[in-house]
GROMACS .gro file of C-alpha atoms in nm:
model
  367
    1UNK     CA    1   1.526  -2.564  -2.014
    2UNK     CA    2   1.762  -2.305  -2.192
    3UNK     CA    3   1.662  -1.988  -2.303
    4UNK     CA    4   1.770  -1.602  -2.338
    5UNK     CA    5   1.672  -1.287  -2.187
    6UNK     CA    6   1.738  -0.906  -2.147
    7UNK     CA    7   1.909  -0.882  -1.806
    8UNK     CA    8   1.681  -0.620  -1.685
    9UNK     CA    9   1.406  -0.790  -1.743
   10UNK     CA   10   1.500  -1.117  -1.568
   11UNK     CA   11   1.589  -0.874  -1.258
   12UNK     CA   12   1.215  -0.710  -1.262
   13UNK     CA   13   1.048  -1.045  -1.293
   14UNK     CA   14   1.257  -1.251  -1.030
   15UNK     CA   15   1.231  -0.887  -0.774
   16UNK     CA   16   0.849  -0.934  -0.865
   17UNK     CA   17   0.811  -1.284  -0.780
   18UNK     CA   18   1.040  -1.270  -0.479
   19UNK     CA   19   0.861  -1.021  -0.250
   20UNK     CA   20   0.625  -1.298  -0.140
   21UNK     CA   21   0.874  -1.551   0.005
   22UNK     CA   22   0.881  -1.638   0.304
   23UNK     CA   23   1.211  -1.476   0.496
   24UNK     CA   24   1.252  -1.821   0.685
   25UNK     CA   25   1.003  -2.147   0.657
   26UNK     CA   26   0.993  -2.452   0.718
   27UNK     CA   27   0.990  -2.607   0.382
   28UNK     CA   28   1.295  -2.502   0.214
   29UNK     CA   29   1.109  -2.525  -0.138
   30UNK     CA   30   0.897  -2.218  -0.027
   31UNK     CA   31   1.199  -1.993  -0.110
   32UNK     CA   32   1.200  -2.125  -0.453
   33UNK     CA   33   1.073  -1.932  -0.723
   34UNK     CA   34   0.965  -2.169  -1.044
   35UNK     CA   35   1.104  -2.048  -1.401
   36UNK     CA   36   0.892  -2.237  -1.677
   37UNK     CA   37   1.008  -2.179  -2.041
   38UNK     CA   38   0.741  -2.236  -2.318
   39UNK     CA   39   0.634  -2.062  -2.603
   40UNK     CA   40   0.868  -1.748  -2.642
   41UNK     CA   41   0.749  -1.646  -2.256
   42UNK     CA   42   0.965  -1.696  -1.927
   43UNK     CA   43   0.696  -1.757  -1.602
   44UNK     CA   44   0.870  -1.663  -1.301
   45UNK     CA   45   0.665  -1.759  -0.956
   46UNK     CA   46   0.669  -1.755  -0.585
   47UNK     CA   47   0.420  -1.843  -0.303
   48UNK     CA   48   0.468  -1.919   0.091
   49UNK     CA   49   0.115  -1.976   0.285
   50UNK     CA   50  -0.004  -1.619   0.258
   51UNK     CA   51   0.057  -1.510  -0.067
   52UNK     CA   52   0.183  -1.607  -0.467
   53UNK     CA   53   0.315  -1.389  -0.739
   54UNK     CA   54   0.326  -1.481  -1.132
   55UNK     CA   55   0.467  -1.246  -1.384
   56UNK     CA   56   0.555  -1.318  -1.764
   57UNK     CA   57   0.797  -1.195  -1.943
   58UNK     CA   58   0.908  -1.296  -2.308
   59UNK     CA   59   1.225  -1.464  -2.379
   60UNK     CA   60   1.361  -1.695  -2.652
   61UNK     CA   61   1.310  -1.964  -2.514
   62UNK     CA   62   1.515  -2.262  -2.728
   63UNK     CA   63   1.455  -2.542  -2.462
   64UNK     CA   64   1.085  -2.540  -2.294
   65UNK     CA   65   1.119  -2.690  -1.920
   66UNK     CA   66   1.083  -2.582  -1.556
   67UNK     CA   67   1.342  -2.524  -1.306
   68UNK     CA   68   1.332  -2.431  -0.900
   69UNK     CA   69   1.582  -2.245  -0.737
   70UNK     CA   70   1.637  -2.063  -0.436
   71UNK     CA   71   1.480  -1.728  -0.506
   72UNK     CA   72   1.643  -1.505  -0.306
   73UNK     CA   73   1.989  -1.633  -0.436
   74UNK     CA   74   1.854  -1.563  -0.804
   75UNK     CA   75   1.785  -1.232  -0.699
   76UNK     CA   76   2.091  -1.146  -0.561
   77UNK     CA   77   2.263  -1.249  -0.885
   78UNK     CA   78   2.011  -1.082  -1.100
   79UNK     CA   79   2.120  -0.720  -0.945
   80UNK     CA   80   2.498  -0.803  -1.045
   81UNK     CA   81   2.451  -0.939  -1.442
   82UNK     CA   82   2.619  -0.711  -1.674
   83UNK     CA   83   2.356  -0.557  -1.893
   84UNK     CA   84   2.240  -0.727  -2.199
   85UNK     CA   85   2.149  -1.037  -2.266
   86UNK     CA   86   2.169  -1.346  -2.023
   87UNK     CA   87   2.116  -1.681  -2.110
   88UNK     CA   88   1.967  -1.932  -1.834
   89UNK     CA   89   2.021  -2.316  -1.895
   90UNK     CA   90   1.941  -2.665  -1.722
   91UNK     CA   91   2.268  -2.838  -1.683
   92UNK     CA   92   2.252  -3.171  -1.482
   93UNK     CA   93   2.147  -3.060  -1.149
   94UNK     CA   94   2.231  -2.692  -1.159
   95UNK     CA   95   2.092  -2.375  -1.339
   96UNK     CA   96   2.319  -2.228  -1.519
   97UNK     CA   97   2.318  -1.820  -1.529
   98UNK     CA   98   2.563  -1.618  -1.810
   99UNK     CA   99   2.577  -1.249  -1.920
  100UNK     CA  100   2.872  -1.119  -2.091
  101UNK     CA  101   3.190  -1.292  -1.926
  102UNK     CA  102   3.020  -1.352  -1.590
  103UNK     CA  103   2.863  -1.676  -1.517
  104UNK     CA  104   2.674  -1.857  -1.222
  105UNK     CA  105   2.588  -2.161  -1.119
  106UNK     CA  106   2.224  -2.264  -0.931
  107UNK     CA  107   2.131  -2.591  -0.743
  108UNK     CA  108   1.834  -2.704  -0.862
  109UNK     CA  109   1.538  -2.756  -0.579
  110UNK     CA  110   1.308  -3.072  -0.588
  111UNK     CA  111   1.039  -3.014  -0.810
  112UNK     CA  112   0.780  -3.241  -0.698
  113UNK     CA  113   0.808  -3.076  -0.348
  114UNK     CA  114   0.690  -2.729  -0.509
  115UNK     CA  115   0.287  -2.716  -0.377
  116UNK     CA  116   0.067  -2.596  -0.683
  117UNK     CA  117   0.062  -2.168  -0.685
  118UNK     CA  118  -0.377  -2.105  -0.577
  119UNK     CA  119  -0.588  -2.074  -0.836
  120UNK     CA  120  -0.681  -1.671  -0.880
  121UNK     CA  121  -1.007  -1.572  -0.657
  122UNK     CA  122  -1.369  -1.551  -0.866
  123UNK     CA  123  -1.333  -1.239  -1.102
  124UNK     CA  124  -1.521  -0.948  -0.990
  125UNK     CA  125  -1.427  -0.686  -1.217
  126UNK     CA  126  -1.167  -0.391  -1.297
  127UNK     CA  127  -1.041  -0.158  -1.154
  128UNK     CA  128  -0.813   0.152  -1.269
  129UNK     CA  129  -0.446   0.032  -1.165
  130UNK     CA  130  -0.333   0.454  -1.139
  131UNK     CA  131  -0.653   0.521  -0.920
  132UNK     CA  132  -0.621   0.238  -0.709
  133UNK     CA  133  -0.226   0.248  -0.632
  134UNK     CA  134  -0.304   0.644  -0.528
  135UNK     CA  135  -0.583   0.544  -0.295
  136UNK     CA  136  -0.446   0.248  -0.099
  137UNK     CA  137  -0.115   0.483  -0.048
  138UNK     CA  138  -0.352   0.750   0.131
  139UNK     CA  139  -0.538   0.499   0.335
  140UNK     CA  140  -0.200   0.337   0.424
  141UNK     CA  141  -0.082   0.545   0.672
  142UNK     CA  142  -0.310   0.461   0.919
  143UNK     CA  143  -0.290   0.095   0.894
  144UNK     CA  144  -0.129  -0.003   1.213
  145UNK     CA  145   0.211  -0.187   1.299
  146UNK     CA  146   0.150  -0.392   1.625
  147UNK     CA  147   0.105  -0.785   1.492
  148UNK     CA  148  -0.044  -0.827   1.817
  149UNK     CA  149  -0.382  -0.709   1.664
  150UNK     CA  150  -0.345  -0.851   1.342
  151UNK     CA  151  -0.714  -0.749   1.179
  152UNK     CA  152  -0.572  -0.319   1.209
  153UNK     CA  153  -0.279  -0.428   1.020
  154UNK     CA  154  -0.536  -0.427   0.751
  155UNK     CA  155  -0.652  -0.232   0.460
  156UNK     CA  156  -1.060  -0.283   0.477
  157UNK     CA  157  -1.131  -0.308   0.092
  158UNK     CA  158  -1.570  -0.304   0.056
  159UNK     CA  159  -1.725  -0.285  -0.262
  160UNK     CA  160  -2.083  -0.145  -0.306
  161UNK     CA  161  -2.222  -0.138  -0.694
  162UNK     CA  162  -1.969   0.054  -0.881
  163UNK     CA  163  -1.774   0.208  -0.533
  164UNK     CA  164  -1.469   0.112  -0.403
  165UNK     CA  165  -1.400   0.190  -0.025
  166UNK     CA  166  -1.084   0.204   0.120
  167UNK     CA  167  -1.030   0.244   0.481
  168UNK     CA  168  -0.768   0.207   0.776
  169UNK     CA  169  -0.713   0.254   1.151
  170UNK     CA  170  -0.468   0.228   1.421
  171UNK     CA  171  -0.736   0.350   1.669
  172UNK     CA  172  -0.593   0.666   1.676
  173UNK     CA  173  -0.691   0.791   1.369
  174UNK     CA  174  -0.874   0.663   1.059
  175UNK     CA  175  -0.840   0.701   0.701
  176UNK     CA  176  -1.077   0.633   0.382
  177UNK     CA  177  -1.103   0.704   0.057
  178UNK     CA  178  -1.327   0.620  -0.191
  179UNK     CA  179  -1.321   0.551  -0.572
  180UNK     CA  180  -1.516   0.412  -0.890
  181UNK     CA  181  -1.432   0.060  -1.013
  182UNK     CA  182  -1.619  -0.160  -1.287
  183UNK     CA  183  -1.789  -0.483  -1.206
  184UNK     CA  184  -1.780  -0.728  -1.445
  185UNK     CA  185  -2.090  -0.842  -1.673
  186UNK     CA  186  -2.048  -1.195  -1.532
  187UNK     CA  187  -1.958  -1.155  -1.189
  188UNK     CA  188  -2.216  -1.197  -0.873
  189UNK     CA  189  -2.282  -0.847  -0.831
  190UNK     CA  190  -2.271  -0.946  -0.445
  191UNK     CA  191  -2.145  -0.647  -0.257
  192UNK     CA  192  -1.846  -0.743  -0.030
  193UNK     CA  193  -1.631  -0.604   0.286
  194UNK     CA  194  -1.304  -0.783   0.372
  195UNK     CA  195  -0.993  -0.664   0.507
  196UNK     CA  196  -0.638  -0.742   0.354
  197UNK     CA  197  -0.262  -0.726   0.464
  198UNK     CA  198  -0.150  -0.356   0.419
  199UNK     CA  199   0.147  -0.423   0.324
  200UNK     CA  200   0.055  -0.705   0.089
  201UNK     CA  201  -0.202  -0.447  -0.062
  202UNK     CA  202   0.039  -0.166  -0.085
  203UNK     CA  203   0.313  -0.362  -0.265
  204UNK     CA  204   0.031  -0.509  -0.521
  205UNK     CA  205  -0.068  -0.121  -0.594
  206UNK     CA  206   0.248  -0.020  -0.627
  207UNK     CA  207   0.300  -0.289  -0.896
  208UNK     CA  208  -0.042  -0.195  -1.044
  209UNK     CA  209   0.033   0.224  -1.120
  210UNK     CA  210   0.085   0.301  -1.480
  211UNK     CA  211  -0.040  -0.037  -1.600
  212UNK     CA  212  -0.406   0.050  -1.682
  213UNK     CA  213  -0.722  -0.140  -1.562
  214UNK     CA  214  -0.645  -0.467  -1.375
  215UNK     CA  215  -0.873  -0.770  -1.304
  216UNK     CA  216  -0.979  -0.773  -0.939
  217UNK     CA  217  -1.060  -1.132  -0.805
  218UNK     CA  218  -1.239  -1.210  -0.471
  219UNK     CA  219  -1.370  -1.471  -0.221
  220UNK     CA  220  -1.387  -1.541   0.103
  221UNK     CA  221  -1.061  -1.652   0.193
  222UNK     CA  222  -0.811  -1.424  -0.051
  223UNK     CA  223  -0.835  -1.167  -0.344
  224UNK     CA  224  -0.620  -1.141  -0.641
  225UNK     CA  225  -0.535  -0.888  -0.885
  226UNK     CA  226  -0.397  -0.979  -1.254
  227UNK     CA  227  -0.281  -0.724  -1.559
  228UNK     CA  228  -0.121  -0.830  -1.865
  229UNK     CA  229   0.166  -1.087  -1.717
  230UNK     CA  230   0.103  -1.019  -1.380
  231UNK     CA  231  -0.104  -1.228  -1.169
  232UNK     CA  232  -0.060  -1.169  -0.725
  233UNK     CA  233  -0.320  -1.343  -0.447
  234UNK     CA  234  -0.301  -1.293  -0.105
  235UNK     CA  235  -0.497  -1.399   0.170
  236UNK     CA  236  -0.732  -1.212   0.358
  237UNK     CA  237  -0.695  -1.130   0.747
  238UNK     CA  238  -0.985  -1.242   0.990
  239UNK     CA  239  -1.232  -0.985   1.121
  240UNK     CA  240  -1.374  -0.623   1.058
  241UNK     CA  241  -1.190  -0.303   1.105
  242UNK     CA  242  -1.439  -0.079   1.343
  243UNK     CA  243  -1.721   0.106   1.126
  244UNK     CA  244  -1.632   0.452   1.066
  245UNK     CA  245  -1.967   0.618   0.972
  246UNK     CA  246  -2.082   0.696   1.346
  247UNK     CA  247  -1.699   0.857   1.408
  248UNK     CA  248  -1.701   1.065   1.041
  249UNK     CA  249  -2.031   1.173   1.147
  250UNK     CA  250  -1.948   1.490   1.372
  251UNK     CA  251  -2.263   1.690   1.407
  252UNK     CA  252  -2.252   2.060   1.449
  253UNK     CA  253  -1.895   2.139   1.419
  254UNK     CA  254  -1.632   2.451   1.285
  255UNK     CA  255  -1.496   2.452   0.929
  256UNK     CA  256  -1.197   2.544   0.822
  257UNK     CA  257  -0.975   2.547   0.536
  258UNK     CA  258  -0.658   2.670   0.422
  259UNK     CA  259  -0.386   2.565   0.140
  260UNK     CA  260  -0.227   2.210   0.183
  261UNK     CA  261   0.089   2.219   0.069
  262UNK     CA  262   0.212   2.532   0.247
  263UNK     CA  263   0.025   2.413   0.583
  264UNK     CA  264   0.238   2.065   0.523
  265UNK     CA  265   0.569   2.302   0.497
  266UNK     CA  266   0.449   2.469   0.791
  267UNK     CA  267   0.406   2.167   0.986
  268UNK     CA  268   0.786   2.059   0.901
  269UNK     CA  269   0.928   2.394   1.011
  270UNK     CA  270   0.737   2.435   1.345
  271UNK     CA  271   0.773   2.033   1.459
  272UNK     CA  272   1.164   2.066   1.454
  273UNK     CA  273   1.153   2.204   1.828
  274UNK     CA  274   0.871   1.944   1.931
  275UNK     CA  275   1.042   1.674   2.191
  276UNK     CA  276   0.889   1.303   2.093
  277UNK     CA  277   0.541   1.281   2.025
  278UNK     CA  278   0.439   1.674   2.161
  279UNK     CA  279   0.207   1.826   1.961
  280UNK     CA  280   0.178   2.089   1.722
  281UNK     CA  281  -0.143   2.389   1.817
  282UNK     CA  282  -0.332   2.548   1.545
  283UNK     CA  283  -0.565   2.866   1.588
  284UNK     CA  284  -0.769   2.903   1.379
  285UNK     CA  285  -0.932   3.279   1.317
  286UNK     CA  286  -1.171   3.358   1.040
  287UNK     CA  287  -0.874   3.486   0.784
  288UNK     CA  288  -0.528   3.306   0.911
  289UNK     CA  289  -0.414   2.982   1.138
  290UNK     CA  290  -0.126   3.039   1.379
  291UNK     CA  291   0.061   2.719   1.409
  292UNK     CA  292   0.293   2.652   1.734
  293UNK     CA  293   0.526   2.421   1.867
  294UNK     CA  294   0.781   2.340   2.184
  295UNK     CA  295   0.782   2.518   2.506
  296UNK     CA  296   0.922   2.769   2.706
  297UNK     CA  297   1.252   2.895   2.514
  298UNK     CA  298   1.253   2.608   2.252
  299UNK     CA  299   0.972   2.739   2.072
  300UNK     CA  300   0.861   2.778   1.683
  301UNK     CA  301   0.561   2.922   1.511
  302UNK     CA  302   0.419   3.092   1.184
  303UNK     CA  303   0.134   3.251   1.010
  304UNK     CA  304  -0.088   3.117   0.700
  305UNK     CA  305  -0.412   3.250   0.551
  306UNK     CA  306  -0.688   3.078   0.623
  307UNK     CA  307  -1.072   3.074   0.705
  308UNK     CA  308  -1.260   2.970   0.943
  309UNK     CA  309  -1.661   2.925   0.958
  310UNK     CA  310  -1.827   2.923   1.323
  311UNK     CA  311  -1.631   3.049   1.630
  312UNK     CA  312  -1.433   3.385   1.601
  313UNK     CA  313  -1.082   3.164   1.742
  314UNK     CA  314  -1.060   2.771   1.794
  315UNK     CA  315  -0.754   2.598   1.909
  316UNK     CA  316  -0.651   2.230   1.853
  317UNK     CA  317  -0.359   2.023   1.872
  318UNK     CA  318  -0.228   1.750   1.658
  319UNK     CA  319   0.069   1.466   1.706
  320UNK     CA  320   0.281   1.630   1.419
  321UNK     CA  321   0.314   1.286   1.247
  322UNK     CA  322  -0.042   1.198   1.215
  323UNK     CA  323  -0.113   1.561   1.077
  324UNK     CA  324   0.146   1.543   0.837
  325UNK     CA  325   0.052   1.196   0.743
  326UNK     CA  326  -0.291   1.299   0.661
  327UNK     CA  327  -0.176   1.638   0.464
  328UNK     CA  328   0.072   1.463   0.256
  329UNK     CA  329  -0.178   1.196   0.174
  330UNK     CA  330  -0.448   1.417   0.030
  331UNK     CA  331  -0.409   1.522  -0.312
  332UNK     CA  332  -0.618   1.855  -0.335
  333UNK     CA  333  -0.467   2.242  -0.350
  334UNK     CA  334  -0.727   2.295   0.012
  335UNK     CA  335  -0.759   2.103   0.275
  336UNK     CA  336  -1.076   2.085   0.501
  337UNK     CA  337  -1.046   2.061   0.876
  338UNK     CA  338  -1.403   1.988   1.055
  339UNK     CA  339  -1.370   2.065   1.401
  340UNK     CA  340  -1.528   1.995   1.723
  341UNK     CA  341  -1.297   2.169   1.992
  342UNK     CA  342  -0.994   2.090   2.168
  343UNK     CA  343  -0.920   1.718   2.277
  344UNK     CA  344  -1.197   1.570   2.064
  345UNK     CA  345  -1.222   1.431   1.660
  346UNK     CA  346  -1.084   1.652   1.354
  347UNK     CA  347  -1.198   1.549   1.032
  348UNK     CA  348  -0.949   1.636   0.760
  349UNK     CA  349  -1.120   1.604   0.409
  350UNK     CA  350  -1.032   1.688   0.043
  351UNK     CA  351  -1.342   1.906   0.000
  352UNK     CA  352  -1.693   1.951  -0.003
  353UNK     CA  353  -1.745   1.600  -0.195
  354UNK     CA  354  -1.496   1.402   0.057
  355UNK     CA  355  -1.409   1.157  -0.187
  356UNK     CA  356  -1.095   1.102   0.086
  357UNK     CA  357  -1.136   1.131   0.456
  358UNK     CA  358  -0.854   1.164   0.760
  359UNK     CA  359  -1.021   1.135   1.154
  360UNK     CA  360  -0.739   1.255   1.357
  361UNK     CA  361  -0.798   1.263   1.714
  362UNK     CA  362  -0.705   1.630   1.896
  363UNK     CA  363  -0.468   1.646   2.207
  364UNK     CA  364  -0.446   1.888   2.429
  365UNK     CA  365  -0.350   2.242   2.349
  366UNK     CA  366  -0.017   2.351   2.464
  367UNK     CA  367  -0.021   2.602   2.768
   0.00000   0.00000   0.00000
């Protein structure tokens, strides 16, 4: 294999490849990514038992062939190349990496060790790579951190005709969004409800902004998104994420609204007094919401317009990182609170048509 490339491109398609290796394993090949050579493309790829990632790149390639080497190594020397153009060889048993007047040298791994990268899921369609990065970084937030329950570590993804839901919960508060994607002609038109690694899914959408409409692939066991060279699975976590339409549904209940951006600034400013995890109070009147924080000397508040439809004054209390979480999240000039009263579920929406929903539950109001 021999062939030459623009430095920064090598780096983006060896970072690509690299995020889904293992950081230790039991099969030393699994931190190889593959280079193939063929036809004026480079294929970089990289797998361990939970994921793969393929991306092409072109590259005059002089010498087709295939070459394994440890990928995190290849990374590391990728971020130091001088720019320009690199040229990567087989020599005997080594890769061989030169830019300008720097060059490295690469042990080659076994080849016929390497397990074959999984096949991508059954195509179900496209969706908007812009639209879909946006949503899975509001949902997100409320994924939850503790491995111990592995299935709320997940991003549900559930597909219904031409509707995309989002959703995610750490059982303390609960995030969805919806969106439109685009079956395809030929897929099973089955609906489906699965729930993947959060962090898998928020890398992958991250990858997939500004890149237009990718392919989404699904089964039962992993889904799989693909766009021009890039091609990612992952597999799916086991179980359901609790249903949310009995929690969202809050019966008679306050509204109130006010601007988002300002109420986020707010939130900053007030929850510099707040000791750990106290909360931050809002009152709500029918023109302004008085937002408060700390206690006894160490105290902050301030002032915003706002409305409020129902009671003449209603006070709740948030953790200040879940309400800023759900502010910063939402995308529209207003945000929506739907309130039921101190110590119970807040609804945060971005407007009459809800197209993305925050359940945060209410603590109890300072004293």
């Amino acid at each position: 294999m021999e062939l030459r490339i623009d430095s920064g491109v090598l780096t983006e398609a060896v970072a690509w490849a690299a995020r889904v290796l293992p950081a230790r394993s039991p099969l030393p090949v699994l931190g190889g990514l593959l280079l193939e050579a063929a036809d004026g493309r480079l294929r970089v790829s990289g797998l361990d038992h939970e994921a793969s990632a393929r991306v092409e790149v072109e590259a005059d390639t002089d010498v087709e062939g295939r070459a394994l080497v440890l990928g995190r190594r290849l990374l590391d020397i990728c971020k130091v190349l001088p720019r320009g153009r690199t040229g990567l060889a087989v020599e005997g048993g080594r890769l061989s990496v030169t830019s300008g007047d720097a060059r490295f040298g690469l042990s080659l791994l076994p080849l016929e060790d390497y397990p074959a990268p999984p096949a991508l899921p059954e195509v179900r369609g496209l969706v908007d790579g812009d639209a879909f990065a946006t949503a899975v970084g509001q949902v997100a937030v409320a994924a939850g951190r503790d491995d111990a329950l592995p299935v709320l570590t997940g991003i549900r993804l559930a597909l219904d005709g031409t509707t995309m839901t989002l959703a995610a919960t750490d059982r303390y508060r609960y995030a969805v969004r919806t969106l439109e994607w685009k079956p395809g002609a030929e897929a099973s038109g089955e609906a489906a409800d699965v729930v993947v690694p959060a962090r898998r899914l928020t890398e992958i959408a991250r990858s997939l902004a500004g890149t237009g409409p990718a392919v989404l692939a699904l089964d039962g066991g992993s889904i799989g998104f693909e766009n021009g060279g890039l091609r990612t699975t992952t597999r799916l976590l086991d179980g359901r994420l609790p249903r949310h339409d009995k929690l969202f549904t809050l019966g008679d209940h306050a509204l109130a609204a006010t601007a988002r951006a300002p109420l986020a600034e707010a939130v900053k400013r007030v929850a510099v007094v707040a000791e750990g995890d106290s909360p931050v109070q809002l009152t709500f009147t029918p023109t302004a919401i008085h937002l408060q924080a700390g206690y006894e000397d160490d105290i902050a508040s301030q002032h915003l317009p706002a409305t409020l439809t129902g009671p003449d004054t209603l006070t709740v209390a948030f953790n200040p990182g879940y309400l800023l979480d759900a502010l910063t999240t939402l995308d529209t000039p207003e945000v929506h609170f739907h309130l039921l009263g101190p110590g119970q579920r807040a609804l945060l929406t971005d407007g009459p048509q809800a197209t993305h929903r925050h359940l945060l539950m209410s603590v109890k109001p300072l004293v």
